[in-house]
PDB file of C-alpha atoms and ligand atoms in Angstrom:
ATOM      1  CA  UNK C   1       3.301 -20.238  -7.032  1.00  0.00           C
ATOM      2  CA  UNK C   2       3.119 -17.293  -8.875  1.00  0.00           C
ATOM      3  CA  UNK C   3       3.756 -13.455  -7.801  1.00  0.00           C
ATOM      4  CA  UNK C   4       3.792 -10.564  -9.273  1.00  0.00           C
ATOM      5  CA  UNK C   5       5.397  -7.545  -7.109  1.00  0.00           C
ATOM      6  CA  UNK C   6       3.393  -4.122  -7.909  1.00  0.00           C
ATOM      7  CA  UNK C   7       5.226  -0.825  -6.043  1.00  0.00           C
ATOM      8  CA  UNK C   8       4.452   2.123  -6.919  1.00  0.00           C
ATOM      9  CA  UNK C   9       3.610   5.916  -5.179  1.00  0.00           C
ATOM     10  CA  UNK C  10       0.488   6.516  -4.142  1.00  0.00           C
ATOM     11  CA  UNK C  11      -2.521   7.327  -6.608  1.00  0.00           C
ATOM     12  CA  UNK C  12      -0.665   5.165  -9.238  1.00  0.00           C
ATOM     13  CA  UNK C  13      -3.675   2.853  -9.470  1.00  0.00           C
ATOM     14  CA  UNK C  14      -2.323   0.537  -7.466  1.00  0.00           C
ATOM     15  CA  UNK C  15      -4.617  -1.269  -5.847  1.00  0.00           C
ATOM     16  CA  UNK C  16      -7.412  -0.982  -7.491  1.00  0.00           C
ATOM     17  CA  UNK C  17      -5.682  -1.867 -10.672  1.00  0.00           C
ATOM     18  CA  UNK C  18      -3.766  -5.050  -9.229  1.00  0.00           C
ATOM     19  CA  UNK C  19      -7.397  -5.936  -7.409  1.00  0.00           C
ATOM     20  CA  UNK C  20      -8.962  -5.886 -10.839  1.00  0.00           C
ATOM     21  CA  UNK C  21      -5.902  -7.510 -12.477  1.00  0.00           C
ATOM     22  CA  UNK C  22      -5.695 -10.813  -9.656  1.00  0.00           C
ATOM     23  CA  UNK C  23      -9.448 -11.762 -10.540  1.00  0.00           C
ATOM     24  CA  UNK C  24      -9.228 -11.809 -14.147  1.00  0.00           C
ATOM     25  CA  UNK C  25      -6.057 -14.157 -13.702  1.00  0.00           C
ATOM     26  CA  UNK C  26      -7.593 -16.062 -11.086  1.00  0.00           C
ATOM     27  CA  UNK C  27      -4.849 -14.677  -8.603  1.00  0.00           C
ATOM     28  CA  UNK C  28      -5.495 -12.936  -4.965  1.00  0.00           C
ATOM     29  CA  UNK C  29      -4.794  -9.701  -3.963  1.00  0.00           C
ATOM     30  CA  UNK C  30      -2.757  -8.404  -1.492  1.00  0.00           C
ATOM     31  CA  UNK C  31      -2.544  -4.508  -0.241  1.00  0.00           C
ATOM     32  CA  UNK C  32       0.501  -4.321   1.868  1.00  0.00           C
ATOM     33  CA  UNK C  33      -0.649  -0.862   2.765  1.00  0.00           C
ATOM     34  CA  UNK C  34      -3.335  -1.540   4.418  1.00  0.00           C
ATOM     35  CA  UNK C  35      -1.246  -3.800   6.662  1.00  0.00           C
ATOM     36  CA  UNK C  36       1.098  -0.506   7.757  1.00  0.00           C
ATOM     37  CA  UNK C  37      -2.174   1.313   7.702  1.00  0.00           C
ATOM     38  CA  UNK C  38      -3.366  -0.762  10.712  1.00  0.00           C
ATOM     39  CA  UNK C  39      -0.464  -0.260  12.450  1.00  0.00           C
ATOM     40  CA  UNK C  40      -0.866   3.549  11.749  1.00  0.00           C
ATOM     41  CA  UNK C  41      -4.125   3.299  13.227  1.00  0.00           C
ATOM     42  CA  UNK C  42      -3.304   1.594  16.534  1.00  0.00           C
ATOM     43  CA  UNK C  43      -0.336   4.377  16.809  1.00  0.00           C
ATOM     44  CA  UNK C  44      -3.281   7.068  16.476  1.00  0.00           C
ATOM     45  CA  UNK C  45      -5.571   4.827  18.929  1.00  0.00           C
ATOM     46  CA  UNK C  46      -2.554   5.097  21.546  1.00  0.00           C
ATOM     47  CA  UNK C  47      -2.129   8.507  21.285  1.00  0.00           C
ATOM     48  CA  UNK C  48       0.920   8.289  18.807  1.00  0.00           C
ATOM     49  CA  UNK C  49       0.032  11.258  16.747  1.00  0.00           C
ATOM     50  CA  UNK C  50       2.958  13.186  16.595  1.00  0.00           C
ATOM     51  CA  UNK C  51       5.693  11.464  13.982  1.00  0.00           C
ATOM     52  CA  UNK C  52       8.423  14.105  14.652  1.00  0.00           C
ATOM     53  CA  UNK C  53       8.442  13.849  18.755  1.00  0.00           C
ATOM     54  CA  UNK C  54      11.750  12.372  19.552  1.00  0.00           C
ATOM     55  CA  UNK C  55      10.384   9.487  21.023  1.00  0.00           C
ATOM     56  CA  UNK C  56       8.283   8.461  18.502  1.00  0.00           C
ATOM     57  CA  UNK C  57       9.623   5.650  17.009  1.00  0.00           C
ATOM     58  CA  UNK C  58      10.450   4.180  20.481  1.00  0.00           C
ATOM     59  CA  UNK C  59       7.181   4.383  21.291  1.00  0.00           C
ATOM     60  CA  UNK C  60       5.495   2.479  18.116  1.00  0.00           C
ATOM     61  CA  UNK C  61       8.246   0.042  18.554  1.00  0.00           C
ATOM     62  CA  UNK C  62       7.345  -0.937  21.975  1.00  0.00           C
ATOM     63  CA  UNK C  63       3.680  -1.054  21.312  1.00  0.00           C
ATOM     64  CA  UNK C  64       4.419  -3.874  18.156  1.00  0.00           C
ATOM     65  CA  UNK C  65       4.308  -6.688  20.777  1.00  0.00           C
ATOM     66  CA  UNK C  66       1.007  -6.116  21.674  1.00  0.00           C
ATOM     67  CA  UNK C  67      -0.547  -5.740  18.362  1.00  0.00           C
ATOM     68  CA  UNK C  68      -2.346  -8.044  16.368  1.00  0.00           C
ATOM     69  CA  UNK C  69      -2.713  -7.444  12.290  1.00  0.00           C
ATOM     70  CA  UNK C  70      -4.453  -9.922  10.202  1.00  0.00           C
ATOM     71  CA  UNK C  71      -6.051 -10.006   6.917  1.00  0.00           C
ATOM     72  CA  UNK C  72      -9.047 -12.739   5.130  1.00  0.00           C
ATOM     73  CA  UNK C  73     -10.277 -12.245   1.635  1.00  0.00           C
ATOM     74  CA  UNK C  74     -14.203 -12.082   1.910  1.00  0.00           C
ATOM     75  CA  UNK C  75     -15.330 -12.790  -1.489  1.00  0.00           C
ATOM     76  CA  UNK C  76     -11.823 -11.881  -2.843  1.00  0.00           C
ATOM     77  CA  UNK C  77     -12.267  -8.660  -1.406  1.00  0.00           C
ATOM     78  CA  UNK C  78      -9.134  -8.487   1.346  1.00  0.00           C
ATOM     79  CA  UNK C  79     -10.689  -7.428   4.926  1.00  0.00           C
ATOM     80  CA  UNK C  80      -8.214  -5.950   7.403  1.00  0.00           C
ATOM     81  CA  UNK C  81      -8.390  -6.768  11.170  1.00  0.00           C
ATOM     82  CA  UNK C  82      -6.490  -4.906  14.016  1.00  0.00           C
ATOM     83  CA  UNK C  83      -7.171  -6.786  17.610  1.00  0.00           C
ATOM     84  CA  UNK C  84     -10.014  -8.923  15.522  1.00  0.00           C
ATOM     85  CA  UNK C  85     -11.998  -5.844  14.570  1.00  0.00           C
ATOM     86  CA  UNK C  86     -12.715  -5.394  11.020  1.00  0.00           C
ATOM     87  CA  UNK C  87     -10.601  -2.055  10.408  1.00  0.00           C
ATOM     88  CA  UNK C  88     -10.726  -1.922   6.620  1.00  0.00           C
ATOM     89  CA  UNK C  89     -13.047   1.461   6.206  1.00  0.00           C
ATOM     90  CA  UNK C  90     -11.265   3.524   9.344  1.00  0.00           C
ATOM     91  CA  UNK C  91      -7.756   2.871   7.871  1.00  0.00           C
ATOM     92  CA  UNK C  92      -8.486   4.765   4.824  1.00  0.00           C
ATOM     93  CA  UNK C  93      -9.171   8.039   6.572  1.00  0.00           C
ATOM     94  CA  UNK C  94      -6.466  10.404   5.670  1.00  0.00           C
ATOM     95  CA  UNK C  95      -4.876  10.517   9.245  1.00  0.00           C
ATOM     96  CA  UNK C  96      -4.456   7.421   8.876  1.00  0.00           C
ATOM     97  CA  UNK C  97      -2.777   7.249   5.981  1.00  0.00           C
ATOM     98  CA  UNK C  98      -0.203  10.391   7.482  1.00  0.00           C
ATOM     99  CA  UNK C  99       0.335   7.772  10.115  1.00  0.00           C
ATOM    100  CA  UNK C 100       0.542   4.583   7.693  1.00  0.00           C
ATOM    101  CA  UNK C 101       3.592   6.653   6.024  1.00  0.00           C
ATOM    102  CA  UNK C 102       5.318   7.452   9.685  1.00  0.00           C
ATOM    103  CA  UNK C 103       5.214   4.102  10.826  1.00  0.00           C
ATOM    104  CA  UNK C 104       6.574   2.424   7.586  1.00  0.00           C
ATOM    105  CA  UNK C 105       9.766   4.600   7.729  1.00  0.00           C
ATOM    106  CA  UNK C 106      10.411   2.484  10.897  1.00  0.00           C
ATOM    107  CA  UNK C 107      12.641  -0.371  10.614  1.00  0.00           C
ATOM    108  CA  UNK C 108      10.820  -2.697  13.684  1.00  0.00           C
ATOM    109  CA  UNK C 109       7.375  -1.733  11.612  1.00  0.00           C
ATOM    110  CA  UNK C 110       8.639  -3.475   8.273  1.00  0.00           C
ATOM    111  CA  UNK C 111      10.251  -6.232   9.927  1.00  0.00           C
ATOM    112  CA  UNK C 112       7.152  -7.072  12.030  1.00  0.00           C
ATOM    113  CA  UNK C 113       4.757  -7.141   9.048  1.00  0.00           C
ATOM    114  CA  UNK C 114       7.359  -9.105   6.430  1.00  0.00           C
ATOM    115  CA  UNK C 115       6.086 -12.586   7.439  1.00  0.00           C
ATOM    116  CA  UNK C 116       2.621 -11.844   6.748  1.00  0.00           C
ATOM    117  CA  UNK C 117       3.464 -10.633   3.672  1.00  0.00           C
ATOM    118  CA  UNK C 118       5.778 -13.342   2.719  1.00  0.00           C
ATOM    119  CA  UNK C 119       3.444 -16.286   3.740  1.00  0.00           C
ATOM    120  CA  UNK C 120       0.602 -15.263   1.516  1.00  0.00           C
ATOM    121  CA  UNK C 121       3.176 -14.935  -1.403  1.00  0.00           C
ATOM    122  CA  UNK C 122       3.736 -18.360  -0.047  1.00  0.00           C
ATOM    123  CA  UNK C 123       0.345 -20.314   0.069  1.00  0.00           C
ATOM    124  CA  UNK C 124      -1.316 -18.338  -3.479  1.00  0.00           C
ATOM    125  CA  UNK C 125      -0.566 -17.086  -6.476  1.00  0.00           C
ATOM    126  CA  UNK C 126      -0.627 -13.259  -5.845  1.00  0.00           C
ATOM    127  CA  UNK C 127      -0.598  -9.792  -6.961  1.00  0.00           C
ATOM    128  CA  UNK C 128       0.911  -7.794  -4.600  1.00  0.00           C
ATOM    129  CA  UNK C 129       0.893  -4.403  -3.954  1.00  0.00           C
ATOM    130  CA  UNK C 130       3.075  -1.846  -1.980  1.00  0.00           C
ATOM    131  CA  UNK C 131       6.586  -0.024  -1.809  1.00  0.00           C
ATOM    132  CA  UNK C 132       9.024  -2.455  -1.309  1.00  0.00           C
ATOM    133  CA  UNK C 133       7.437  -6.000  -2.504  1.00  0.00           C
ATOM    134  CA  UNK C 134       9.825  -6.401  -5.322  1.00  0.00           C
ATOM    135  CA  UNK C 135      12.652  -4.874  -3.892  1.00  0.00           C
ATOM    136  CA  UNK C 136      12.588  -6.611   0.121  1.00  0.00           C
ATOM    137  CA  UNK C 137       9.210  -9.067   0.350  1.00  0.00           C
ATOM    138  CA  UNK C 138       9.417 -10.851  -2.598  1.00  0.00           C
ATOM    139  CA  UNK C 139      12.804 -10.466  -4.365  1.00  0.00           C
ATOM    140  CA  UNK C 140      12.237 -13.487  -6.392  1.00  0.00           C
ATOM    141  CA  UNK C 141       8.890 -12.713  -8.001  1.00  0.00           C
ATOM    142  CA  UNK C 142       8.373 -13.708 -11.564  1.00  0.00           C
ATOM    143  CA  UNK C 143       7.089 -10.419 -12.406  1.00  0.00           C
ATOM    144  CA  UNK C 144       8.178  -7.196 -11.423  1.00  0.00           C
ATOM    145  CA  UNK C 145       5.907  -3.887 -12.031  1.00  0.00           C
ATOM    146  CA  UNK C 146       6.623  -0.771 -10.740  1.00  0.00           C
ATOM    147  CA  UNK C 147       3.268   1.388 -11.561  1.00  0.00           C
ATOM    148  CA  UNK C 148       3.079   5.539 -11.372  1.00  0.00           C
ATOM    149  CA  UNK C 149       1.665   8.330 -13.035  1.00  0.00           C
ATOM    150  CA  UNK C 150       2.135  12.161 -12.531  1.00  0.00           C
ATOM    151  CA  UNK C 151       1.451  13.773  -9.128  1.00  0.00           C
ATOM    152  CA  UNK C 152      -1.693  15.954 -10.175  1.00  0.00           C
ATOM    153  CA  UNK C 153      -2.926  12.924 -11.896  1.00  0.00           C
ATOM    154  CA  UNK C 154      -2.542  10.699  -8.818  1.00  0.00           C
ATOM    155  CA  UNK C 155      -3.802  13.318  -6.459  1.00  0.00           C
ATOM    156  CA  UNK C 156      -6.993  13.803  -8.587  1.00  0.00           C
ATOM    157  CA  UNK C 157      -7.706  10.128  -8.343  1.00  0.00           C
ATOM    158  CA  UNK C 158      -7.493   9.945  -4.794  1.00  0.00           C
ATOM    159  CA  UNK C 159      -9.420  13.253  -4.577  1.00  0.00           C
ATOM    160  CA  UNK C 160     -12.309  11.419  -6.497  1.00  0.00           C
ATOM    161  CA  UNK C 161     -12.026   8.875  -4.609  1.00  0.00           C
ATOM    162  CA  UNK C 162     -12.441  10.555  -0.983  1.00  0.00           C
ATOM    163  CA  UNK C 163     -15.379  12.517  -2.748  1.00  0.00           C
ATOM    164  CA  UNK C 164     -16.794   9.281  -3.521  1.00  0.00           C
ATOM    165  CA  UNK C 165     -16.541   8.050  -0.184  1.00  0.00           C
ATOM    166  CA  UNK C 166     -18.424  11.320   0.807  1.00  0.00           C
ATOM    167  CA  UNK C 167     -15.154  12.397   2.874  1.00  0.00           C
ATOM    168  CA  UNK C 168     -14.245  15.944   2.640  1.00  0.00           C
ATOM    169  CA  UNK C 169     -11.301  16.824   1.002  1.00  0.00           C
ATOM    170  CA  UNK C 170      -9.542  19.709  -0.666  1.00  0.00           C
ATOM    171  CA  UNK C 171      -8.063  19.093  -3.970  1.00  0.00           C
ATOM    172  CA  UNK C 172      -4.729  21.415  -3.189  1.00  0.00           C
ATOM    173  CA  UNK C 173      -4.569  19.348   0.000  1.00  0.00           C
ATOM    174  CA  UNK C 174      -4.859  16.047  -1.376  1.00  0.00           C
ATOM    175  CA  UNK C 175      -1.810  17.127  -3.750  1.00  0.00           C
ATOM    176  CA  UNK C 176       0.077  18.241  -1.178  1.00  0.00           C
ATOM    177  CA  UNK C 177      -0.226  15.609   1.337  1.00  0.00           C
ATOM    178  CA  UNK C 178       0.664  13.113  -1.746  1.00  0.00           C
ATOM    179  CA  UNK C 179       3.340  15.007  -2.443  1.00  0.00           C
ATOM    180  CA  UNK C 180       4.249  14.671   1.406  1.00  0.00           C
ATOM    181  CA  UNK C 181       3.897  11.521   1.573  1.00  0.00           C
ATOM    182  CA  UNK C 182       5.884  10.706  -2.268  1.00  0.00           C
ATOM    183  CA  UNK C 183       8.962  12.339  -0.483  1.00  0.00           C
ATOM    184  CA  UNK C 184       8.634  10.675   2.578  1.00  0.00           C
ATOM    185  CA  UNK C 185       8.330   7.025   1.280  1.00  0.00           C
ATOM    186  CA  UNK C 186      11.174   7.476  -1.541  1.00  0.00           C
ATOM    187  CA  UNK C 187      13.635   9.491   1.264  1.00  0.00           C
ATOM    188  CA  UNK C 188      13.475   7.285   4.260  1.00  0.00           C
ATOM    189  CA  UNK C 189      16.506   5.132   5.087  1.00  0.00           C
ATOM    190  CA  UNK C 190      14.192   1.631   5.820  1.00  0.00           C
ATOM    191  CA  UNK C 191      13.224   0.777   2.029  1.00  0.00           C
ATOM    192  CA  UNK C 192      12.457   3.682   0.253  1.00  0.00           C
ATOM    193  CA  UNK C 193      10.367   3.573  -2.691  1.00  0.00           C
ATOM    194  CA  UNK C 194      12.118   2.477  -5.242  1.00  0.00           C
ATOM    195  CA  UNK C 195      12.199   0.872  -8.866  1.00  0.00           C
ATOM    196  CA  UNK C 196      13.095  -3.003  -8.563  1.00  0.00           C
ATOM    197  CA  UNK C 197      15.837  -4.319 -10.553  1.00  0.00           C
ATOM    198  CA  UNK C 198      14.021  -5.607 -13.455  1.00  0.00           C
ATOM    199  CA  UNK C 199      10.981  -4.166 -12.629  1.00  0.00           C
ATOM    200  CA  UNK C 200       9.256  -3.212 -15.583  1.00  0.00           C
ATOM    201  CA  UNK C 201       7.832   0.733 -15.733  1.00  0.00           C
ATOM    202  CA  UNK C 202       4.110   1.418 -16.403  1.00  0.00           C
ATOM    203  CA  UNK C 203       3.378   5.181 -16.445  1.00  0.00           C
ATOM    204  CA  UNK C 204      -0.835   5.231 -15.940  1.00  0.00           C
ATOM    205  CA  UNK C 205      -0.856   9.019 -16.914  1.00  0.00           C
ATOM    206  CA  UNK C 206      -2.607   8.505 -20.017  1.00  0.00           C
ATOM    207  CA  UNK C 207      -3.719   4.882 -19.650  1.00  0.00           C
ATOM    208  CA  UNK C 208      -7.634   4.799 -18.381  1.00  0.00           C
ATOM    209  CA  UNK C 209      -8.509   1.961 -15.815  1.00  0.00           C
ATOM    210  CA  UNK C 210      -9.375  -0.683 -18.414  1.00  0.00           C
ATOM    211  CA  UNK C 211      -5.949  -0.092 -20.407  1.00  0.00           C
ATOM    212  CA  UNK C 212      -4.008   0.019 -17.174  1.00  0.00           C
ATOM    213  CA  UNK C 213      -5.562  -3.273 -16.178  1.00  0.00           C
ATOM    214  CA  UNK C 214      -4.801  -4.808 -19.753  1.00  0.00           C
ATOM    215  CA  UNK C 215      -0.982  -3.707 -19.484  1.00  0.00           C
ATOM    216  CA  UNK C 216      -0.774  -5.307 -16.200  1.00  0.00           C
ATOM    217  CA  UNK C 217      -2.349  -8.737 -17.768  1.00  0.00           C
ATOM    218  CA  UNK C 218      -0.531  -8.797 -20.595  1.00  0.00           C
ATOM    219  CA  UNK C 219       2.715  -8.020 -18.829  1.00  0.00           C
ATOM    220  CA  UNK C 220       1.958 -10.974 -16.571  1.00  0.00           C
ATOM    221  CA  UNK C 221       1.241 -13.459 -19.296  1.00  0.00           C
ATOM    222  CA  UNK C 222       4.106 -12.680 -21.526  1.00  0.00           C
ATOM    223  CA  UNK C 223       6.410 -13.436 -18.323  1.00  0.00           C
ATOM    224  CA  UNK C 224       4.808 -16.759 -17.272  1.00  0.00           C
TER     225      UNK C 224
HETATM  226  O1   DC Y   1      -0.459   2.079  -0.397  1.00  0.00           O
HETATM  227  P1   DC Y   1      -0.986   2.847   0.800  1.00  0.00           P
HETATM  228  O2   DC Y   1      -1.223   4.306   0.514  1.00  0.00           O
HETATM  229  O3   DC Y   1      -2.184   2.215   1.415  1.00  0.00           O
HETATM  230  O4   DC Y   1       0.190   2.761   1.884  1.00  0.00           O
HETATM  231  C1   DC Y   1       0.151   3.435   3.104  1.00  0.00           C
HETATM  232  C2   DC Y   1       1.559   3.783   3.555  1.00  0.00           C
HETATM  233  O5   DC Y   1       2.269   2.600   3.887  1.00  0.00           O
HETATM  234  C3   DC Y   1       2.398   4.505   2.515  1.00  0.00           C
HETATM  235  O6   DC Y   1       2.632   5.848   2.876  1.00  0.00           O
HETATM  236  C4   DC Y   1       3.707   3.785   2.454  1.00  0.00           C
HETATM  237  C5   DC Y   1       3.578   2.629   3.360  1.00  0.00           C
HETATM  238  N1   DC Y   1       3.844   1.336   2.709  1.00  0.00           N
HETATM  239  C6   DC Y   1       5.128   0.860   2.751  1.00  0.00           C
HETATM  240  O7   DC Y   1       6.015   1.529   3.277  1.00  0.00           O
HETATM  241  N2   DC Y   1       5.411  -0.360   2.227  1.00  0.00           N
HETATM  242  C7   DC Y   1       4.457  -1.097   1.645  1.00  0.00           C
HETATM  243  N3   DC Y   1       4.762  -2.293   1.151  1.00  0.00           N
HETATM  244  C8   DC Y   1       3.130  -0.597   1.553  1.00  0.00           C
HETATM  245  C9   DC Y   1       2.868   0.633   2.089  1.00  0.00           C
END
């Protein structure tokens, strides 16, 4: 089996840039974010909104028993299912992804959701996507991409994005909550966000979607 570990901050093109990537090379995609995102979610559900209460991270730990995270590709397209209901749409709401960033700084979070990860790696060739894949899920993937571009760039993209989506958003917002969230993910003490050793750099700043999605191929075949 192939895999290919993408990390990278958020609004680097990511996902939709690995999704594109996988089909064309006949690979699946996997969005590791959407897997803390769930978890986020079921936080928020429980009443887990606020991430600096002292007893946060207490409290999400003892609520992992009970929670059930899942993911099927529908027409390569990966679905995401908290307690068998198809959460794919409500986990990109920006709370949620405020709470996807909480939840991932805690240690019991990552280590609940690494066998998921690791067991697609392990039944399909796979581009993965996240913060830590080639740094803690997959250590031994062939290829190694970490993927970023500069903060007003990213935080335009997702501001398109929500607009697209027809959720309201403030551009100054969006940039700040990325920014928020860039510190957050590359600061906390349970894998940061972090460059993999022999990870290879792609800055998207200036690359459109089509040339970021030909780096990525290219990258892939010469390493295969
Ligand atoms: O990629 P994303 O924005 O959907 O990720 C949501 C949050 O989950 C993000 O703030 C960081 C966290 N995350 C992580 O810690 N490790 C991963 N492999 C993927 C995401």
């Amino acid at each position: 089996m192939i895999s290919v570990a993408m990390d990278g901050p958020v609004g680097a093109g990511k996902s939709t840039v690995a999704r594109e990537a996988a089909k064309r090379l006949g690979f699946i995609y996997a969005d590791t974010g959407a897997l803390y995102r769930a978890v986020g979610l079921y936080a928020v559900r429980n009443g887990l909104r606020d991430e600096n209460a002292s007893d946060y991270k207490e409290k999400v730990t003892a609520l992992l028993p009970e929670i059930k995270v899942g993911i099927k590709l529908e027409n390569g397209v990966q679905k995401v299912f908290l307690q068998d209901e198809d959460v794919s749409e409500e986990i990109r709401l920006p709370e949620i992804s405020m709470a996807a960033s909480a939840v991932s700084a805690i240690q019991a979070v990552r280590d609940f959701l690494l066998e998921l990860q690791r067991s697609i790696a392990r039944e399909n060739n796979v581009i993965m996507d996240g913060r830590d894949i080639g740094t803690v899920v997959l250590p031994d993937a062939q290829v190694k991409i970490f993927i970023t571009a500069q903060p007003e760039i990213r935080a335009r993209r997702r501001f398109e994005e929500l607009v697209k989506k027809g959720v309201e958003a403030a551009f100054d917002q969006v940039l700040a909550d990325l920014n928020q969230r860039d510190y957050q993910d590359s600061h906390r003490a349970a894998a940061p966000l972090k460059m993999a050793e022999g990870a290879v750099l792609l800055d998207t700043s200036k690359l459109d979607f089509e040339g970021s999605v030909n780096a990525v191929i290219d990258l892939v075949k010469s390493r295969i």
